[in-house]
Coordinates of C-alpha atoms in Angstrom, one line a residue:
M235 CA 162.5 77.8 144.9
S236 CA 159.6 79.4 143.1
A237 CA 158.6 83.0 143.4
T238 CA 155.5 83.9 145.4
V239 CA 152.6 86.2 144.5
I240 CA 151.0 87.9 147.5
L241 CA 147.4 89.1 147.0
Q242 CA 146.0 92.3 148.3
P243 CA 143.7 92.1 151.3
Q244 CA 140.3 90.7 150.6
R245 CA 141.2 89.8 147.0
D246 CA 141.4 86.0 147.5
K247 CA 137.7 85.1 147.3
S248 CA 137.8 83.9 143.7
L249 CA 140.8 81.7 144.3
R250 CA 139.2 80.1 147.3
R251 CA 136.3 79.3 145.0
R252 CA 138.9 77.8 142.6
H253 CA 138.5 80.3 139.8
P254 CA 141.7 79.9 137.8
W255 CA 142.6 83.5 137.1
V256 CA 144.5 86.2 139.2
F257 CA 144.2 89.7 137.7
A258 CA 147.0 92.2 138.0
S259 CA 144.8 94.5 140.1
A260 CA 144.5 91.8 142.8
I261 CA 148.3 91.5 143.4
E262 CA 150.1 93.3 146.2
Q263 CA 153.6 92.1 145.4
L264 CA 155.8 89.5 143.8
Q265 CA 158.4 88.0 146.1
G266 CA 161.4 86.6 144.3
R267 CA 162.4 86.5 140.7
C268 CA 160.6 84.8 137.8
R269 CA 160.4 84.9 134.0
P270 CA 157.3 84.8 131.9
G271 CA 155.6 81.4 132.1
D272 CA 157.4 80.4 135.3
T273 CA 155.4 78.6 138.0
V274 CA 154.7 80.7 141.1
D275 CA 153.0 80.1 144.4
V276 CA 150.0 82.3 145.3
Q277 CA 149.3 83.4 148.9
C278 CA 146.6 85.5 150.4
S279 CA 147.5 88.7 152.3
E280 CA 147.6 86.7 155.6
G281 CA 150.2 84.4 154.1
K282 CA 148.0 81.3 153.5
W283 CA 149.0 79.2 150.4
L284 CA 146.1 79.2 147.9
G285 CA 147.5 77.6 144.7
R286 CA 150.2 77.3 142.1
G287 CA 150.1 78.9 138.7
A288 CA 151.9 80.4 135.7
W289 CA 153.3 84.0 135.8
S290 CA 152.4 86.2 132.9
P291 CA 153.8 89.8 133.4
E292 CA 152.4 91.1 130.0
S293 CA 148.8 90.1 130.6
Q294 CA 146.0 91.6 132.7
I295 CA 145.5 88.0 133.8
R296 CA 148.8 87.9 135.7
V297 CA 148.5 84.3 137.0
R298 CA 146.7 81.4 135.5
M299 CA 146.3 78.6 138.1
W300 CA 147.7 75.1 137.4
T301 CA 146.7 73.5 140.7
F302 CA 145.1 74.2 144.1
D303 CA 146.8 71.1 145.6
A304 CA 149.9 72.1 147.7
N305 CA 151.3 68.6 147.1
E306 CA 151.0 68.7 143.3
S307 CA 154.1 69.8 141.3
V308 CA 153.8 71.1 137.8
D309 CA 155.9 68.4 136.2
N310 CA 155.6 65.7 133.5
G311 CA 153.4 63.6 135.7
F312 CA 151.0 66.6 136.2
F313 CA 150.4 66.9 132.5
V314 CA 150.0 63.2 132.0
R315 CA 147.3 63.1 134.7
R316 CA 145.4 66.1 133.3
I317 CA 145.5 64.8 129.7
A318 CA 144.6 61.2 130.7
Q319 CA 141.6 62.5 132.8
A320 CA 140.4 64.6 129.9
H321 CA 140.8 61.7 127.4
A322 CA 138.7 59.5 129.7
L323 CA 135.8 62.0 129.5
R324 CA 136.0 62.1 125.7
Q325 CA 136.1 58.3 125.5
K326 CA 132.9 58.2 127.6
W327 CA 130.9 60.8 125.9
V328 CA 132.3 61.6 122.4
I329 CA 134.6 59.0 120.7
N330 CA 132.8 56.2 118.9
N331 CA 132.9 54.3 115.6
D332 CA 131.3 57.3 113.8
T333 CA 133.4 60.1 115.4
N334 CA 137.2 60.1 115.6
S335 CA 137.9 63.8 116.1
Y336 CA 137.3 65.8 119.2
R337 CA 138.6 68.5 121.5
L338 CA 140.9 66.8 124.0
I339 CA 141.8 69.8 126.1
A340 CA 139.5 72.7 126.6
S341 CA 142.0 74.9 128.5
E342 CA 140.8 76.0 132.0
S343 CA 137.8 73.5 132.0
D344 CA 140.3 70.7 131.8
G345 CA 142.7 72.2 134.3
L346 CA 145.2 73.4 131.7
P347 CA 144.8 77.2 131.2
G348 CA 145.9 78.5 127.9
V349 CA 146.1 75.0 126.4
T350 CA 143.8 73.9 123.5
V351 CA 144.3 70.4 122.1
D352 CA 142.2 69.0 119.2
V353 CA 142.5 65.5 117.9
Y354 CA 141.8 65.0 114.2
N355 CA 141.9 61.3 113.6
T356 CA 145.7 60.5 113.4
V357 CA 146.9 64.1 114.1
I358 CA 146.9 66.2 117.3
V359 CA 146.8 70.0 116.9
I360 CA 147.7 72.1 119.8
Q361 CA 147.4 75.8 120.6
L362 CA 149.4 77.4 123.4
L363 CA 147.8 80.8 124.1
S364 CA 149.4 81.8 127.4
A365 CA 152.9 82.4 128.7
G366 CA 152.6 79.4 131.1
A367 CA 151.3 77.1 128.3
D368 CA 154.1 78.2 126.0
K369 CA 156.7 77.6 128.7
Q370 CA 155.4 74.0 129.2
R371 CA 155.3 73.1 125.5
D372 CA 157.9 70.2 125.9
K373 CA 156.1 68.7 128.9
I374 CA 152.7 68.9 127.2
V375 CA 153.9 67.3 124.0
W376 CA 155.7 64.5 126.0
A377 CA 152.4 63.9 127.9
L378 CA 150.3 63.8 124.7
Q379 CA 152.7 61.1 123.3
K380 CA 152.2 59.1 126.5
V381 CA 148.4 59.3 126.5
L382 CA 147.9 59.1 122.7
P383 CA 151.0 57.4 121.3
G384 CA 151.6 57.1 117.6
K385 CA 149.9 60.4 116.5
D386 CA 151.6 63.2 114.6
I387 CA 151.5 66.5 116.5
F388 CA 151.2 70.0 114.9
E389 CA 151.2 73.4 116.6
R390 CA 148.8 76.2 115.5
S391 CA 149.7 78.9 118.1
D392 CA 148.9 81.7 115.6
V393 CA 146.0 83.4 117.5
D394 CA 146.1 87.2 118.2
V395 CA 145.6 86.7 121.9
R396 CA 149.2 85.5 122.3
R397 CA 150.4 89.1 121.8
K398 CA 148.6 90.0 125.0
E399 CA 150.9 87.5 126.6
G400 CA 154.0 89.0 125.0
L401 CA 154.3 86.0 122.6
E402 CA 154.8 85.8 118.9
P403 CA 152.7 83.5 116.7
I404 CA 154.1 80.0 116.0
V405 CA 153.0 77.4 113.4
Q406 CA 155.1 74.3 113.3
P407 CA 155.2 70.5 113.3
L408 CA 156.2 69.1 116.6
V409 CA 156.1 65.3 116.2
G410 CA 156.2 63.2 113.0
D411 CA 155.3 64.7 109.6
P412 CA 151.7 65.9 109.9
P413 CA 149.9 66.2 106.5
T414 CA 148.3 69.6 105.7
I415 CA 144.9 67.9 105.0
V416 CA 143.5 65.3 107.4
D417 CA 140.5 63.1 106.8
I418 CA 138.2 62.8 109.8
M419 CA 134.8 61.3 110.6
E420 CA 132.1 63.1 112.5
N421 CA 128.7 61.3 113.2
G422 CA 129.5 59.2 110.1
V423 CA 130.1 62.3 107.9
R424 CA 133.4 62.4 106.1
I425 CA 135.3 65.7 106.4
Q426 CA 138.7 67.0 105.3
V427 CA 140.4 69.4 107.7
D428 CA 143.2 71.8 106.7
I429 CA 145.2 71.9 109.9
R430 CA 147.8 74.5 108.6
N431 CA 145.5 77.1 107.1
G432 CA 142.0 76.4 108.4
H433 CA 140.1 78.5 111.0
K434 CA 141.0 77.9 114.6
T435 CA 142.9 74.6 114.6
G436 CA 141.3 73.6 111.3
F437 CA 137.7 72.9 112.0
Y438 CA 134.8 73.9 114.3
L439 CA 134.5 70.8 116.4
D440 CA 132.3 72.6 118.9
Q441 CA 129.3 72.6 116.5
R442 CA 129.0 68.8 116.2
E443 CA 125.7 68.7 118.1
S444 CA 124.3 71.7 116.2
R445 CA 125.1 70.0 112.9
A446 CA 123.2 67.0 114.1
A447 CA 120.3 69.2 115.0
V448 CA 120.2 70.6 111.5
K449 CA 120.0 67.1 110.1
R450 CA 117.0 66.4 112.4
Y451 CA 115.0 69.4 111.1
A452 CA 116.1 69.5 107.4
N453 CA 113.8 67.1 105.7
G454 CA 112.0 68.7 102.8
C455 CA 113.7 72.1 103.4
E456 CA 115.5 74.5 101.1
V457 CA 118.5 75.6 103.3
L458 CA 120.6 78.8 103.3
N459 CA 123.9 78.2 105.1
C460 CA 125.6 81.5 105.9
F461 CA 129.3 81.7 106.8
S462 CA 129.2 78.2 105.5
Y463 CA 133.0 77.7 105.7
T464 CA 133.6 74.1 104.3
G465 CA 129.9 73.3 104.1
T466 CA 129.5 70.7 106.8
F467 CA 126.2 72.0 108.0
S468 CA 125.0 71.6 104.5
C469 CA 126.2 68.0 104.3
Y470 CA 124.2 67.2 107.4
A471 CA 121.1 69.0 105.9
L472 CA 121.3 67.0 102.7
Q473 CA 121.7 63.8 104.7
G474 CA 118.6 64.8 106.6
G475 CA 116.5 65.2 103.4
A476 CA 117.0 68.8 102.4
T477 CA 115.9 69.5 98.8
K478 CA 118.5 72.2 98.2
V479 CA 121.3 74.0 100.1
T480 CA 123.0 77.2 99.4
N481 CA 126.5 77.8 100.9
V482 CA 127.5 81.5 101.3
D483 CA 131.1 82.3 102.3
V484 CA 133.7 84.9 101.4
S485 CA 136.4 82.3 101.2
E486 CA 136.8 80.6 97.8
P487 CA 139.1 77.8 99.1
A488 CA 136.5 77.0 101.8
L489 CA 133.8 76.7 99.2
A490 CA 136.0 74.5 97.1
L491 CA 136.5 72.2 100.0
A492 CA 132.7 72.3 100.6
E493 CA 132.2 70.9 97.0
K494 CA 134.7 68.1 97.8
H495 CA 132.7 67.2 101.0
L496 CA 129.6 66.6 98.9
A497 CA 131.5 64.1 96.7
M498 CA 133.1 62.5 99.7
N499 CA 129.7 61.8 101.3
N500 CA 127.9 60.8 98.0
L501 CA 125.7 63.9 98.1
S502 CA 124.2 65.5 95.1
Q503 CA 126.2 68.4 93.6
A504 CA 123.0 69.5 91.8
K505 CA 121.3 70.2 95.1
C506 CA 124.0 72.6 96.3
E507 CA 124.6 76.2 95.2
M508 CA 128.0 77.8 96.1
V509 CA 127.9 81.6 96.6
N510 CA 131.3 83.3 97.0
E511 CA 130.2 86.5 98.6
D512 CA 130.2 88.5 101.8
V513 CA 127.2 87.2 103.9
F514 CA 126.0 90.7 104.8
V515 CA 125.9 91.6 101.1
A516 CA 124.2 88.3 100.1
L517 CA 121.5 88.6 102.7
R518 CA 120.7 92.2 101.7
N519 CA 120.4 91.0 98.0
Y520 CA 118.1 88.2 99.0
H521 CA 115.9 90.7 100.9
Q522 CA 115.7 93.0 97.9
Q523 CA 114.9 90.0 95.7
Q524 CA 112.3 88.8 98.3
R525 CA 114.0 85.4 98.2
Q526 CA 113.3 83.2 101.2
F527 CA 114.2 79.7 102.5
D528 CA 112.7 77.1 104.7
M529 CA 115.8 77.1 106.9
V530 CA 118.5 79.8 107.4
I531 CA 121.8 79.0 109.3
L532 CA 123.8 81.9 110.7
D533 CA 127.1 80.8 112.2
P534 CA 129.3 83.9 112.1
P535 CA 132.8 84.3 113.3
K536 CA 133.4 85.8 116.8
F537 CA 132.3 89.4 116.8
V538 CA 133.4 90.3 120.4
D539 CA 137.1 90.5 121.1
S540 CA 136.9 92.6 124.3
K541 CA 134.3 94.1 126.6
A542 CA 134.9 97.4 124.9
S543 CA 133.7 95.9 121.6
L544 CA 130.5 94.4 122.9
N545 CA 128.2 97.3 121.8
R546 CA 129.6 97.3 118.3
A547 CA 129.3 93.5 118.1
A548 CA 125.7 93.6 119.3
R549 CA 124.9 95.9 116.4
G550 CA 126.6 93.4 114.0
Y551 CA 124.6 90.5 115.5
K552 CA 121.4 92.4 115.2
D553 CA 122.0 93.4 111.6
I554 CA 122.9 89.9 110.5
N555 CA 119.9 88.4 112.4
M556 CA 117.4 90.9 111.0
Y557 CA 118.4 90.1 107.4
G558 CA 118.6 86.4 108.3
I559 CA 115.1 86.5 109.7
H560 CA 113.9 88.3 106.5
A561 CA 115.2 85.3 104.5
V562 CA 113.1 82.7 106.4
K563 CA 109.7 81.7 105.0
S564 CA 106.8 82.0 107.4
G565 CA 106.8 78.7 109.4
G566 CA 110.5 78.1 108.6
L567 CA 113.5 77.9 110.9
L568 CA 116.4 80.1 111.9
F569 CA 119.5 78.5 113.4
T570 CA 121.5 81.4 114.8
F571 CA 124.7 81.3 116.8
S572 CA 127.2 83.4 118.8
C573 CA 130.6 81.9 119.5
S574 CA 131.7 85.0 121.5
G575 CA 132.4 84.2 125.1
L576 CA 131.9 87.8 126.1
M577 CA 128.3 87.8 124.7
P578 CA 125.9 86.9 127.5
A579 CA 123.3 84.3 126.5
D580 CA 120.4 86.6 127.7
L581 CA 121.8 89.5 125.7
F582 CA 122.1 87.3 122.6
Q583 CA 118.5 86.2 122.9
K584 CA 117.4 89.8 123.3
I585 CA 119.4 90.9 120.2
V586 CA 117.7 88.1 118.1
A587 CA 114.3 89.1 119.5
D588 CA 114.9 92.7 118.7
A589 CA 116.1 91.8 115.2
A590 CA 112.8 89.9 114.6
L591 CA 110.8 93.0 115.6
D592 CA 112.8 95.2 113.3
A593 CA 112.2 92.6 110.5
G594 CA 108.4 92.7 111.3
R595 CA 108.4 89.0 112.1
T596 CA 107.7 86.8 115.1
I597 CA 110.1 84.2 116.5
K598 CA 109.5 81.3 118.8
I599 CA 112.6 79.7 120.3
I600 CA 112.0 75.9 120.0
E601 CA 115.5 74.7 121.0
R602 CA 118.7 76.0 122.5
L603 CA 122.1 74.7 121.4
S604 CA 125.6 74.9 122.9
Q605 CA 129.1 73.4 122.6
G606 CA 129.5 69.7 122.8
P607 CA 130.6 67.5 125.8
D608 CA 134.2 67.6 124.5
H609 CA 134.0 71.4 125.3
P610 CA 133.0 71.0 128.9
I611 CA 132.3 74.0 131.3
I612 CA 133.9 73.4 134.7
G613 CA 131.7 74.8 137.4
T614 CA 134.3 77.2 138.8
F615 CA 135.0 78.8 135.4
P616 CA 131.7 80.0 133.9
E617 CA 133.7 81.8 131.2
G618 CA 134.1 78.4 129.6
Y619 CA 130.5 78.7 128.3
Y620 CA 130.9 80.6 125.0
L621 CA 128.8 79.0 122.2
K622 CA 125.2 80.0 122.2
G623 CA 122.7 78.8 119.6
L624 CA 118.9 79.2 119.1
I625 CA 116.6 77.4 116.8
C626 CA 113.7 79.7 116.1
E627 CA 110.5 79.2 114.2
V628 CA 109.9 82.4 112.2
S629 CA 106.4 83.6 111.2
D630 CA 104.7 86.8 110.0
I631 CA 103.2 89.0 112.6

């Protein structure tokens, strides 16, 4: 017999619209006993059943909803169905002979809150970021083996957000003997992913379409790739006919892997410069030297961790974009991104526009970019839209 969460009067509208979160402030009482991650039923103040979710007493998001179907139990079959449905979508829109790596589960948008699953060729990497996801680890791993048999499974639940759920970080092999470095293919580009030490689960799968866009525009360009990580934007640029690329990143191991990617894809080392430096410092130096490029790519890490940090993050985005715009030749292109879910798209555009004014330049947005189809945004969960990208032509005023 599961415990039951009773909502306060008139606090059920979002659940009736199938938004998957119940905040602590919306709850009147918890009837019965439950432990973190246990499955609870949720009722409105009049006693009508609304859904079934995972209890998280440490988080402001007190319940994350698993299902809105009263007849659906959160058992092994539940996870098999969710994962199989998600895999069918990726088979339709993403997986092909040139791409063998993709996001399989995009948490709430695939009906599995707090669960992230990335497939890197022969290895599955999972992140369990909520109390409910953590509690269901064994069922999730069992279901993954049913839907995608024969793959090694590795856990990278080492994200700070777990602490908000009262959980400690965990990094561990779960099935098989996953290698540290995995060879993958993306749009025909060969890439090595460090699943144990790399950013996120090892790689930024969400930028697949953006990298392809860089390839389309790169012919004849000298490219500056900021926050270059392992240099995959630059590989695409060189494949697209770029005359030279410069990778700037503060991580020496990432730049070493970027060099390896050039060799793996038969691309010219002579056309690539590696700069091991803080991007903010490098861009200021380029400005002082009046050095400019035909294309500048700004793909910084997430600046916004909470609503309270939004103003500070906005200043950071403005600063980096102002110097990035300074670095673009007149008539050249700026590719600029925000991967912060709490950064609204209209505010990001305004920040870039204001940065251009401060730089004394004019920008024209010629294309918008976002996360790929393996990072879908379910209509009832707009928070799933997090990656914003703009391709801007930059010119002198």
